[in-house]
């Protein structure tokens, strides 16, 4: 009569990160074809005080990694966010996908009731049940950054469509 | 050891549609303050062949309504998509929220295993389990249109931030 915490997280992250790998590949081809400096796309923003494409992708990876690790009761792997080119960004996505593959679905059992503390010790500290953390925080944040990465590239003329966003489902 | 199909759908839709109500309100105030014709924002697009803001909001409502109704085994309510102003668009969001409130959580019991057929009789016909329909299709689609609506307004200078997108959680 219900779904597992694992099913509602890791396969969703995998689907959307897989689609980002392909989308970033199309952006790279588009830049090469039109002799656009990769940085122009990677540093593009929808508004001056929004984050650029490269950060949107990094943060999408961070949410996939962080939510997965916390729900599985594991340490959150740290990355140095040094990606500067398309290839490095795809590599970041692939490393994130590889991390998701290492996590055992059984570790998510009972995670809906575990306590998750975000930004501990800061004014933004927040306590969640595992279920609320995933559904009301982690998934909305993750989809925000995936969709914004897509929107940024679409806005810059890369020929991608909803099918690219949806990935393999 | 798991979460309900209801918890993974209706409260998520409610959170994000509630945030869209507030975001559309801020867009309306922004347009009024700067004497921008509402249509300019409502018909704005991130790229010429992308859908405009008004359609992004309507489609977000459609996914919330359609996924909820199908999983609850109810008829999908039809709307005529005639909204043309900010107030009408907020009203559409409020009607969608009111519909979500009418659906009994108990109707979702067992919906993870039900069969969902999308676009029946068309070349795009697709058969899902209820679980796959929600997690691999409904939620990604829903978040796509909510985030794109946000991105469109952000791109047009409306002063909104991640907090507005996240809504009450």
PDB file of C-alpha atoms in Angstrom, chain A residues 42-162:
ATOM      1  CA  UNK A  42      28.587  27.564 -18.714  1.00  0.00           C
ATOM      2  CA  UNK A  43      28.550  31.006 -17.110  1.00  0.00           C
ATOM      3  CA  UNK A  44      25.226  32.099 -18.602  1.00  0.00           C
ATOM      4  CA  UNK A  45      22.467  33.212 -16.241  1.00  0.00           C
ATOM      5  CA  UNK A  46      18.763  33.932 -16.609  1.00  0.00           C
ATOM      6  CA  UNK A  47      19.225  37.085 -14.523  1.00  0.00           C
ATOM      7  CA  UNK A  48      22.374  38.755 -13.191  1.00  0.00           C
ATOM      8  CA  UNK A  49      21.866  37.599  -9.588  1.00  0.00           C
ATOM      9  CA  UNK A  50      20.906  34.041 -10.474  1.00  0.00           C
ATOM     10  CA  UNK A  51      23.505  31.291 -10.479  1.00  0.00           C
ATOM     11  CA  UNK A  52      25.103  30.322 -13.801  1.00  0.00           C
ATOM     12  CA  UNK A  53      24.644  27.015 -15.592  1.00  0.00           C
ATOM     13  CA  UNK A  54      27.726  25.364 -14.109  1.00  0.00           C
ATOM     14  CA  UNK A  55      26.497  26.029 -10.554  1.00  0.00           C
ATOM     15  CA  UNK A  56      22.963  24.854 -11.356  1.00  0.00           C
ATOM     16  CA  UNK A  57      24.358  21.497 -12.461  1.00  0.00           C
ATOM     17  CA  UNK A  58      26.724  21.244  -9.486  1.00  0.00           C
ATOM     18  CA  UNK A  59      23.909  22.006  -7.050  1.00  0.00           C
ATOM     19  CA  UNK A  60      21.594  19.460  -8.705  1.00  0.00           C
ATOM     20  CA  UNK A  61      24.384  16.922  -8.124  1.00  0.00           C
ATOM     21  CA  UNK A  62      24.767  18.116  -4.527  1.00  0.00           C
ATOM     22  CA  UNK A  63      21.096  17.588  -3.765  1.00  0.00           C
ATOM     23  CA  UNK A  64      21.073  14.123  -5.328  1.00  0.00           C
ATOM     24  CA  UNK A  65      24.180  13.198  -3.346  1.00  0.00           C
ATOM     25  CA  UNK A  66      23.176  14.873  -0.087  1.00  0.00           C
ATOM     26  CA  UNK A  67      19.624  13.568   0.045  1.00  0.00           C
ATOM     27  CA  UNK A  68      20.737  10.059  -0.865  1.00  0.00           C
ATOM     28  CA  UNK A  69      23.583   9.960   1.661  1.00  0.00           C
ATOM     29  CA  UNK A  70      21.529  11.416   4.510  1.00  0.00           C
ATOM     30  CA  UNK A  71      18.590   9.086   3.976  1.00  0.00           C
ATOM     31  CA  UNK A  72      20.985   6.139   3.771  1.00  0.00           C
ATOM     32  CA  UNK A  73      22.672   7.295   6.997  1.00  0.00           C
ATOM     33  CA  UNK A  74      26.018   7.753   5.280  1.00  0.00           C
ATOM     34  CA  UNK A  75      28.509  10.607   5.214  1.00  0.00           C
ATOM     35  CA  UNK A  76      27.826  13.112   2.451  1.00  0.00           C
ATOM     36  CA  UNK A  77      30.701  12.980  -0.072  1.00  0.00           C
ATOM     37  CA  UNK A  78      32.315  16.366  -0.643  1.00  0.00           C
ATOM     38  CA  UNK A  79      33.207  17.782  -4.048  1.00  0.00           C
ATOM     39  CA  UNK A  80      35.326  20.836  -4.709  1.00  0.00           C
ATOM     40  CA  UNK A  81      33.103  22.416  -7.380  1.00  0.00           C
ATOM     41  CA  UNK A  82      36.082  23.132  -9.611  1.00  0.00           C
ATOM     42  CA  UNK A  83      34.410  22.076 -12.859  1.00  0.00           C
ATOM     43  CA  UNK A  84      35.080  24.582 -15.593  1.00  0.00           C
ATOM     44  CA  UNK A  85      34.342  22.859 -18.874  1.00  0.00           C
ATOM     45  CA  UNK A  86      31.606  20.711 -20.365  1.00  0.00           C
ATOM     46  CA  UNK A  87      33.636  17.547 -20.020  1.00  0.00           C
ATOM     47  CA  UNK A  88      34.364  18.196 -16.356  1.00  0.00           C
ATOM     48  CA  UNK A  89      30.706  18.925 -15.747  1.00  0.00           C
ATOM     49  CA  UNK A  90      29.656  15.665 -17.382  1.00  0.00           C
ATOM     50  CA  UNK A  91      32.280  13.929 -15.276  1.00  0.00           C
ATOM     51  CA  UNK A  92      30.751  15.462 -12.140  1.00  0.00           C
ATOM     52  CA  UNK A  93      27.357  14.122 -13.200  1.00  0.00           C
ATOM     53  CA  UNK A  94      28.863  10.687 -13.868  1.00  0.00           C
ATOM     54  CA  UNK A  95      30.597  10.645 -10.478  1.00  0.00           C
ATOM     55  CA  UNK A  96      27.306  11.519  -8.848  1.00  0.00           C
ATOM     56  CA  UNK A  97      25.558   8.721 -10.735  1.00  0.00           C
ATOM     57  CA  UNK A  98      28.344   6.339  -9.710  1.00  0.00           C
ATOM     58  CA  UNK A  99      27.865   7.337  -6.057  1.00  0.00           C
ATOM     59  CA  UNK A 100      24.117   6.660  -6.293  1.00  0.00           C
ATOM     60  CA  UNK A 101      24.951   3.185  -7.597  1.00  0.00           C
ATOM     61  CA  UNK A 102      27.011   2.419  -4.501  1.00  0.00           C
ATOM     62  CA  UNK A 103      24.148   3.001  -2.095  1.00  0.00           C
ATOM     63  CA  UNK A 104      22.225  -0.071  -1.010  1.00  0.00           C
ATOM     64  CA  UNK A 105      18.437   0.307  -1.264  1.00  0.00           C
ATOM     65  CA  UNK A 106      18.047  -1.550   2.034  1.00  0.00           C
ATOM     66  CA  UNK A 107      19.768   1.317   3.850  1.00  0.00           C
ATOM     67  CA  UNK A 108      16.687   3.457   3.123  1.00  0.00           C
ATOM     68  CA  UNK A 109      14.390   1.184   5.128  1.00  0.00           C
ATOM     69  CA  UNK A 110      12.874   3.229   7.918  1.00  0.00           C
ATOM     70  CA  UNK A 111      14.440   6.450   6.671  1.00  0.00           C
ATOM     71  CA  UNK A 112      11.011   8.096   6.425  1.00  0.00           C
ATOM     72  CA  UNK A 113      11.037   8.423  10.236  1.00  0.00           C
ATOM     73  CA  UNK A 114      14.711   9.286  10.754  1.00  0.00           C
ATOM     74  CA  UNK A 115      15.633  12.774  11.860  1.00  0.00           C
ATOM     75  CA  UNK A 116      17.457  14.944   9.349  1.00  0.00           C
ATOM     76  CA  UNK A 117      19.119  18.154  10.446  1.00  0.00           C
ATOM     77  CA  UNK A 118      20.069  20.594   7.684  1.00  0.00           C
ATOM     78  CA  UNK A 119      22.577  23.436   8.141  1.00  0.00           C
ATOM     79  CA  UNK A 120      23.166  22.442  11.772  1.00  0.00           C
ATOM     80  CA  UNK A 121      24.393  25.189  14.071  1.00  0.00           C
ATOM     81  CA  UNK A 122      23.413  27.973  11.678  1.00  0.00           C
ATOM     82  CA  UNK A 123      20.435  30.343  11.877  1.00  0.00           C
ATOM     83  CA  UNK A 124      18.938  28.306   9.024  1.00  0.00           C
ATOM     84  CA  UNK A 125      19.115  25.027  10.967  1.00  0.00           C
ATOM     85  CA  UNK A 126      16.096  22.928  10.210  1.00  0.00           C
ATOM     86  CA  UNK A 127      14.852  19.584  11.508  1.00  0.00           C
ATOM     87  CA  UNK A 128      12.929  17.245   9.212  1.00  0.00           C
ATOM     88  CA  UNK A 129      11.579  13.722   9.292  1.00  0.00           C
ATOM     89  CA  UNK A 130      13.191  11.729   6.494  1.00  0.00           C
ATOM     90  CA  UNK A 131       9.895  11.740   4.621  1.00  0.00           C
ATOM     91  CA  UNK A 132       9.456  15.516   4.811  1.00  0.00           C
ATOM     92  CA  UNK A 133      13.107  16.064   3.998  1.00  0.00           C
ATOM     93  CA  UNK A 134      12.744  14.110   0.770  1.00  0.00           C
ATOM     94  CA  UNK A 135       9.289  15.227  -0.363  1.00  0.00           C
ATOM     95  CA  UNK A 136       8.995  18.834   0.780  1.00  0.00           C
ATOM     96  CA  UNK A 137      12.645  19.852   0.524  1.00  0.00           C
ATOM     97  CA  UNK A 138      14.990  17.545  -1.378  1.00  0.00           C
ATOM     98  CA  UNK A 139      12.908  16.795  -4.465  1.00  0.00           C
ATOM     99  CA  UNK A 140      11.685  20.401  -4.989  1.00  0.00           C
ATOM    100  CA  UNK A 141      15.261  21.683  -4.647  1.00  0.00           C
ATOM    101  CA  UNK A 142      16.671  19.001  -6.946  1.00  0.00           C
ATOM    102  CA  UNK A 143      14.087  19.580  -9.669  1.00  0.00           C
ATOM    103  CA  UNK A 144      14.580  23.335  -9.389  1.00  0.00           C
ATOM    104  CA  UNK A 145      18.225  23.121 -10.383  1.00  0.00           C
ATOM    105  CA  UNK A 146      17.746  20.469 -13.076  1.00  0.00           C
ATOM    106  CA  UNK A 147      14.960  22.482 -14.702  1.00  0.00           C
ATOM    107  CA  UNK A 148      16.861  25.757 -14.417  1.00  0.00           C
ATOM    108  CA  UNK A 149      19.882  24.184 -16.134  1.00  0.00           C
ATOM    109  CA  UNK A 150      17.578  23.040 -18.939  1.00  0.00           C
ATOM    110  CA  UNK A 151      15.876  26.451 -19.135  1.00  0.00           C
ATOM    111  CA  UNK A 152      19.221  28.258 -19.334  1.00  0.00           C
ATOM    112  CA  UNK A 153      20.353  26.179 -22.287  1.00  0.00           C
ATOM    113  CA  UNK A 154      16.978  26.378 -23.998  1.00  0.00           C
ATOM    114  CA  UNK A 155      17.071  30.145 -23.567  1.00  0.00           C
ATOM    115  CA  UNK A 156      20.496  30.156 -25.226  1.00  0.00           C
ATOM    116  CA  UNK A 157      19.195  28.341 -28.276  1.00  0.00           C
ATOM    117  CA  UNK A 158      20.409  24.798 -27.635  1.00  0.00           C
ATOM    118  CA  UNK A 159      18.001  22.497 -29.479  1.00  0.00           C
ATOM    119  CA  UNK A 160      16.583  20.455 -26.639  1.00  0.00           C
ATOM    120  CA  UNK A 161      12.995  19.638 -25.804  1.00  0.00           C
ATOM    121  CA  UNK A 162      10.861  18.150 -23.074  1.00  0.00           C
TER     122      UNK A 162
END
